[in-house]
Short mmCIF file of C-alpha atoms in Angstrom, two decimals:
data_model
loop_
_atom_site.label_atom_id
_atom_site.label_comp_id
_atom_site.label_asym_id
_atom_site.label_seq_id
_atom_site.Cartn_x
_atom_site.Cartn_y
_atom_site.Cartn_z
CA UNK A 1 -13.85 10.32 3.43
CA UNK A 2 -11.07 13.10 3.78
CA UNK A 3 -10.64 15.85 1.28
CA UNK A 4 -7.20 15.10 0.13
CA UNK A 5 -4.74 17.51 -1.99
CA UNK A 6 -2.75 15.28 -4.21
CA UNK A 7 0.55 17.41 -6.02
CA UNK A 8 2.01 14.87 -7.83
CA UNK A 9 4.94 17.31 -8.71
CA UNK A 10 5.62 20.26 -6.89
CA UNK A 11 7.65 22.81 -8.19
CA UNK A 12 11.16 22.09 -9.17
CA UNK A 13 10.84 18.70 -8.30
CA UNK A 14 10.60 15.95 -10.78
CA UNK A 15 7.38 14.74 -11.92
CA UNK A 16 6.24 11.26 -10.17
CA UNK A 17 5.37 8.25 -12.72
CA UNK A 18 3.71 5.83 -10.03
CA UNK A 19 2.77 7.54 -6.86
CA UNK A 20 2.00 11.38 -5.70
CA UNK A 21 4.91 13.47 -3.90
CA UNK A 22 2.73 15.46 -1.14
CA UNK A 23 -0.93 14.48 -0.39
CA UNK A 24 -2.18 16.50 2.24
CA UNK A 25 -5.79 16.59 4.04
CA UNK A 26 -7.24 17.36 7.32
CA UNK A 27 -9.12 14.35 9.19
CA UNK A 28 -8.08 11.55 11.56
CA UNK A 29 -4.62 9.81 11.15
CA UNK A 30 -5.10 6.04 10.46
CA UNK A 31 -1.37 4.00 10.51
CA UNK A 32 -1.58 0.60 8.96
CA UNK A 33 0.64 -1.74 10.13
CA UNK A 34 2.77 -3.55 7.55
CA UNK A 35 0.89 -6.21 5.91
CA UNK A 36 1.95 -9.77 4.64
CA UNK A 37 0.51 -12.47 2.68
CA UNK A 38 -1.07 -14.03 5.46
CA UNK A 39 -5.01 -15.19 5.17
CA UNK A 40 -7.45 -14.57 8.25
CA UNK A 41 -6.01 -18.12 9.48
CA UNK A 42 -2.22 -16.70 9.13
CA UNK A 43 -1.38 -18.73 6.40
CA UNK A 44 0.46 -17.51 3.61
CA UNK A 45 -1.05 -17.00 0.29
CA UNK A 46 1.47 -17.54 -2.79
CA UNK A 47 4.47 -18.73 -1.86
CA UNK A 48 7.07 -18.15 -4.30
CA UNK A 49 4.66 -16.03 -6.60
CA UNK A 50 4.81 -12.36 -6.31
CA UNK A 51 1.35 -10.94 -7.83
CA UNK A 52 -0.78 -13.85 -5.60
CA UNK A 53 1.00 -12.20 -2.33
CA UNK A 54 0.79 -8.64 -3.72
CA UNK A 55 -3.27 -9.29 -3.94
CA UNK A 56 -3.49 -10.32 -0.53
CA UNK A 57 -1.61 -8.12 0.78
CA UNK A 58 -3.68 -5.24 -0.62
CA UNK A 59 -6.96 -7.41 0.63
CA UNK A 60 -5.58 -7.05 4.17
CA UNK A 61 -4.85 -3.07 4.08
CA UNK A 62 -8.30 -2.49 2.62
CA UNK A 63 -9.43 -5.24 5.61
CA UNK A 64 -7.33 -2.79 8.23
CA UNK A 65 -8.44 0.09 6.68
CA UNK A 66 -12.63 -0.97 6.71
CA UNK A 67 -11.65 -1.86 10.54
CA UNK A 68 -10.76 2.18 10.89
CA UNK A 69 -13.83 3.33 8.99
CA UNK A 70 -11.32 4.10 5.92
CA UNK A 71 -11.20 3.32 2.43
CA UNK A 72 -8.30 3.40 -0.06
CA UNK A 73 -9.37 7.00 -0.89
CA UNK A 74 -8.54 7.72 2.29
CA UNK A 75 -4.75 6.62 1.88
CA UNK A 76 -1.98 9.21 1.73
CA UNK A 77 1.18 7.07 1.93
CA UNK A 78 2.29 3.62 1.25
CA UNK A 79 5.42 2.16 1.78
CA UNK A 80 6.69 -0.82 0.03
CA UNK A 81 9.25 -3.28 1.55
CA UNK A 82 10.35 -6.15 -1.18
CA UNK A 83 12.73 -8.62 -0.80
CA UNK A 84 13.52 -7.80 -4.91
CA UNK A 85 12.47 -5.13 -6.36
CA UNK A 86 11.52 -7.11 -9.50
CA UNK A 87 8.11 -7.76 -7.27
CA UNK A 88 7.38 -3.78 -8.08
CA UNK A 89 4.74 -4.80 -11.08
CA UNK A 90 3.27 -7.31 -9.10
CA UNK A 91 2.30 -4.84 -6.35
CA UNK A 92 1.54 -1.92 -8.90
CA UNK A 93 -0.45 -4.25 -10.08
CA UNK A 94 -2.43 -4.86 -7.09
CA UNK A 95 -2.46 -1.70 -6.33
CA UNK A 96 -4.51 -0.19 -9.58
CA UNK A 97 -7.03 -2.90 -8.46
CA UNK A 98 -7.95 -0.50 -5.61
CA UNK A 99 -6.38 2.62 -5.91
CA UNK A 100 -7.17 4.65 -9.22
CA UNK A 101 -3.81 6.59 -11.16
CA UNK A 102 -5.92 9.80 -10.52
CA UNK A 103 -6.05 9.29 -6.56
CA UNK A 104 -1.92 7.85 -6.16
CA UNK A 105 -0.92 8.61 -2.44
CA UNK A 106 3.02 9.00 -2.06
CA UNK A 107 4.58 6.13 -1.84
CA UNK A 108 8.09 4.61 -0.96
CA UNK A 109 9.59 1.78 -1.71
CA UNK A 110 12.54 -0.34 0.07
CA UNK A 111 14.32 -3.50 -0.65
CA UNK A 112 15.28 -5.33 2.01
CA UNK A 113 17.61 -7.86 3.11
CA UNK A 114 14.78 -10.39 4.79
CA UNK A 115 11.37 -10.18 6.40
CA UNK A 116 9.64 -11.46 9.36
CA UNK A 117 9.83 -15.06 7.52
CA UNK A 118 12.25 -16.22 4.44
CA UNK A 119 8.91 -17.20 2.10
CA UNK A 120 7.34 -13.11 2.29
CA UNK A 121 8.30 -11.55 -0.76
CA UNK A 122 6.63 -8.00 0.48
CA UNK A 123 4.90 -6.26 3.28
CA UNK A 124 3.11 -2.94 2.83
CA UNK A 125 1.84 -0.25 5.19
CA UNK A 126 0.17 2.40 4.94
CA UNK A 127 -1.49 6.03 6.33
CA UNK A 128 -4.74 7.40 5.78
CA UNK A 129 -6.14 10.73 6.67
CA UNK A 130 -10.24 10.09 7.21
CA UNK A 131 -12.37 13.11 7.03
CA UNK A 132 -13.85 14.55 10.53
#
């Protein structure tokens, strides 16, 4: 595990309800890849229901991120791409499953036209910083 430096509000700057402004550390970068609501056979978990696709997707970055040797701890950014952004509590939700408030890693979120496939509600990636 990295030793991460969370400021959740740097000077001047507004402070952050839900995520951390700057987390900093010094390790190996780990890029996630966006993740869906797919299960290890590709099929999609919840259709139509926001918090069942917001759990799996958070099951597959912690998958990705065991596959780098990295935990959620590790995690410095997120990024959040929803088709509404009224699927927010469903993936803060998810989220305080693995990631405690104390640890948040900055975070962004986007609402987008479409994804990949009319019945994804969200895809998440992430970056991780893992400790040399």
């Amino acid at each position: 595990m990295s030793e991460l430096t969370r400021i959740p509000a740097p000077a001047g700057v507004a402070p952050a309800a839900q995520y951390s402004h700057v987390v900093l550390g010094h390790g190996r970068f780990v890029a996630i890849a966006g993740q869906l609501a797919l299960d290890e056979d590709g099929k999609l978990v919840g259709e139509g229901d926001a918090a069942a696709q917001a759990r799996q997707v958070f099951e597959n970055l912690r998958r990705c991120l065991t596959a780098a040797g990295a935990t959620f701890d590790d995690v410095v950014k997120l990024t959040y791409f929803v088709t509404d952004m009224a699927h927010m509590p469903a993936l803060r939700a998810a989220r305080a499953e693995h990631i405690p408030d104390d640890r948040l890693p900055a975070a962004s979120a986007v609402q987008v036209a479409a994804l990949v496939r009319p019945e994804f509600l969200m895809e998440v990636e992430a970056f991780a910083v893992v400790g040399e």
